[in-house]
Amino acid sequence: MKALAKTKPEPGLWMERRAVPEIGPDDVLIRIRKTGICGTDIHIWNWDDWAARTVPVGLVTGHEFAGEIVEIGRNVEGLAIGQRCSGEGHLIGRQSRQSRAGKFHLDPATRGIGVNEQGAFAEYLRLPAFNVVPLPDAIDDEIGAILDPLGNAVHTALSFDLVGEDVLITGAGPIGIMAAAVARHVGARHVVITDVNPARLELAAQVADVVPVDVTKENLADVKARLKMTEGFDVGMEMSGNQAALDQMVEAMVMGGRIAMLGIPPGKSPVDWSRIVFKAITIKGVYGREIFETWYKMIAMLENGLDVRKVITHRFGVDAFRDGFMAMKSGQSGKVVLDWT
Ligand code: NAD
Ligand code: ZN
């Protein structure tokens, strides 16, 4: 089969011929149809310090996918050949206290497909049946291929009650934009999204009914005045990984505000703790998606009018994967989807 692998410890990914994976009794084999390129894949392409420390050379990359089940292990029940599916890319252990309590997304032994284990940028993927998420007809393959990052957005957005609340999202990357759409869908009042990249803010405004703010041109105090907000944002979602964005968020929050942090700062970054203490702010770190509660909720939302399709700005056949990665690296794209059929 064709597979996109990290063949050499240097920038790039290479299309190779690999054997189709053999499945175990608890696995399924998925014929991949569409995959999404993630920021994580860009780190792996660039071979930065994190990637060099984490990703074994030779690995087939990719973790955002949709496809069809073509083979089933002998212990697997409840799935059938021909079933369209996506799936959770975090392979969990069953030994930890959290896992045994059913909090699978908090298992410290989690391994990621396309990061630690063979990934989805291939014609076929082996996946534990446990991780499979069947797709209803209402969710086509390209939306199926971005459920992983949509799940990050949904999990972050549902961290706190948003109904009637004023919400600030810092970072209009694909995940920030989708989180804005989710906040709207579940009934937030004002949804303000910031970035320093005008193309990203334009895209945000196309995907969701948001107030886009270029923080190089306008400050959040003026935005609050413009929206006639007397105090501050009730809920913040940090989705840039940028120190300045977090500082601006803390400043713009209401007393007792709640912040969900998905963005990953590049290293240790200073925080003005006294500001957080005196504003009585709650901060929650968010990792991945809830397995499988986030999947149920996002599929229900997609079936009930949540529309994030416009966040997909580029589509390529898989042989043009380089163009897809370059589009992602340009900062001018939303999600980029590769077609493996
Ligand atoms: P992205 O890099 O595409 O988007 C980040 C955006 O932040 C960019 O558009 C960038 O221009 C913007 N930005 C930079 N400086 C800013 C500033 N000062 N103010 C406002 N915006 C600013 O990333 P993404 O794929 O949308 O992911 C969002 C974040 O979530 C990233 O940090 C990513 O690493 C992280 N992430 C975390 C998890 C997790 O499980 N915690 C999972 C996926 C992604
Ligand atoms: Zn991803």
Tab-separated table of C-alpha atoms in Angstrom, residues 23-30 68-83 127 129 132:
chain	number	residue	atom	x	y	z
A	23	ILE	CA	-4.897	-7.100	12.224
A	24	GLY	CA	-5.247	-8.853	15.580
A	25	PRO	CA	-8.422	-10.439	16.978
A	26	ASP	CA	-9.620	-7.149	18.544
A	27	ASP	CA	-8.763	-4.883	15.585
A	28	VAL	CA	-10.335	-3.754	12.356
A	29	LEU	CA	-8.654	-2.835	9.075
A	30	ILE	CA	-9.812	0.471	7.633
A	68	GLU	CA	-14.398	2.176	5.523
A	69	ILE	CA	-13.979	-1.075	7.450
A	70	VAL	CA	-12.695	-3.821	5.123
A	71	GLU	CA	-11.652	-6.518	7.609
A	72	ILE	CA	-12.704	-7.451	11.134
A	73	GLY	CA	-10.855	-9.337	13.888
A	74	ARG	CA	-12.515	-12.483	15.200
A	75	ASN	CA	-13.404	-11.030	18.635
A	76	VAL	CA	-14.980	-7.886	17.233
A	77	GLU	CA	-18.703	-7.419	17.684
A	78	GLY	CA	-21.046	-4.664	16.580
A	79	LEU	CA	-19.083	-3.557	13.514
A	80	ALA	CA	-19.456	-4.750	9.944
A	81	ILE	CA	-17.425	-4.761	6.768
A	82	GLY	CA	-18.453	-1.738	4.688
A	83	GLN	CA	-19.129	0.443	7.751
A	127	LEU	CA	-7.161	0.206	14.595
A	129	ALA	CA	-12.243	-1.886	17.256
A	132	VAL	CA	-13.720	3.005	15.869
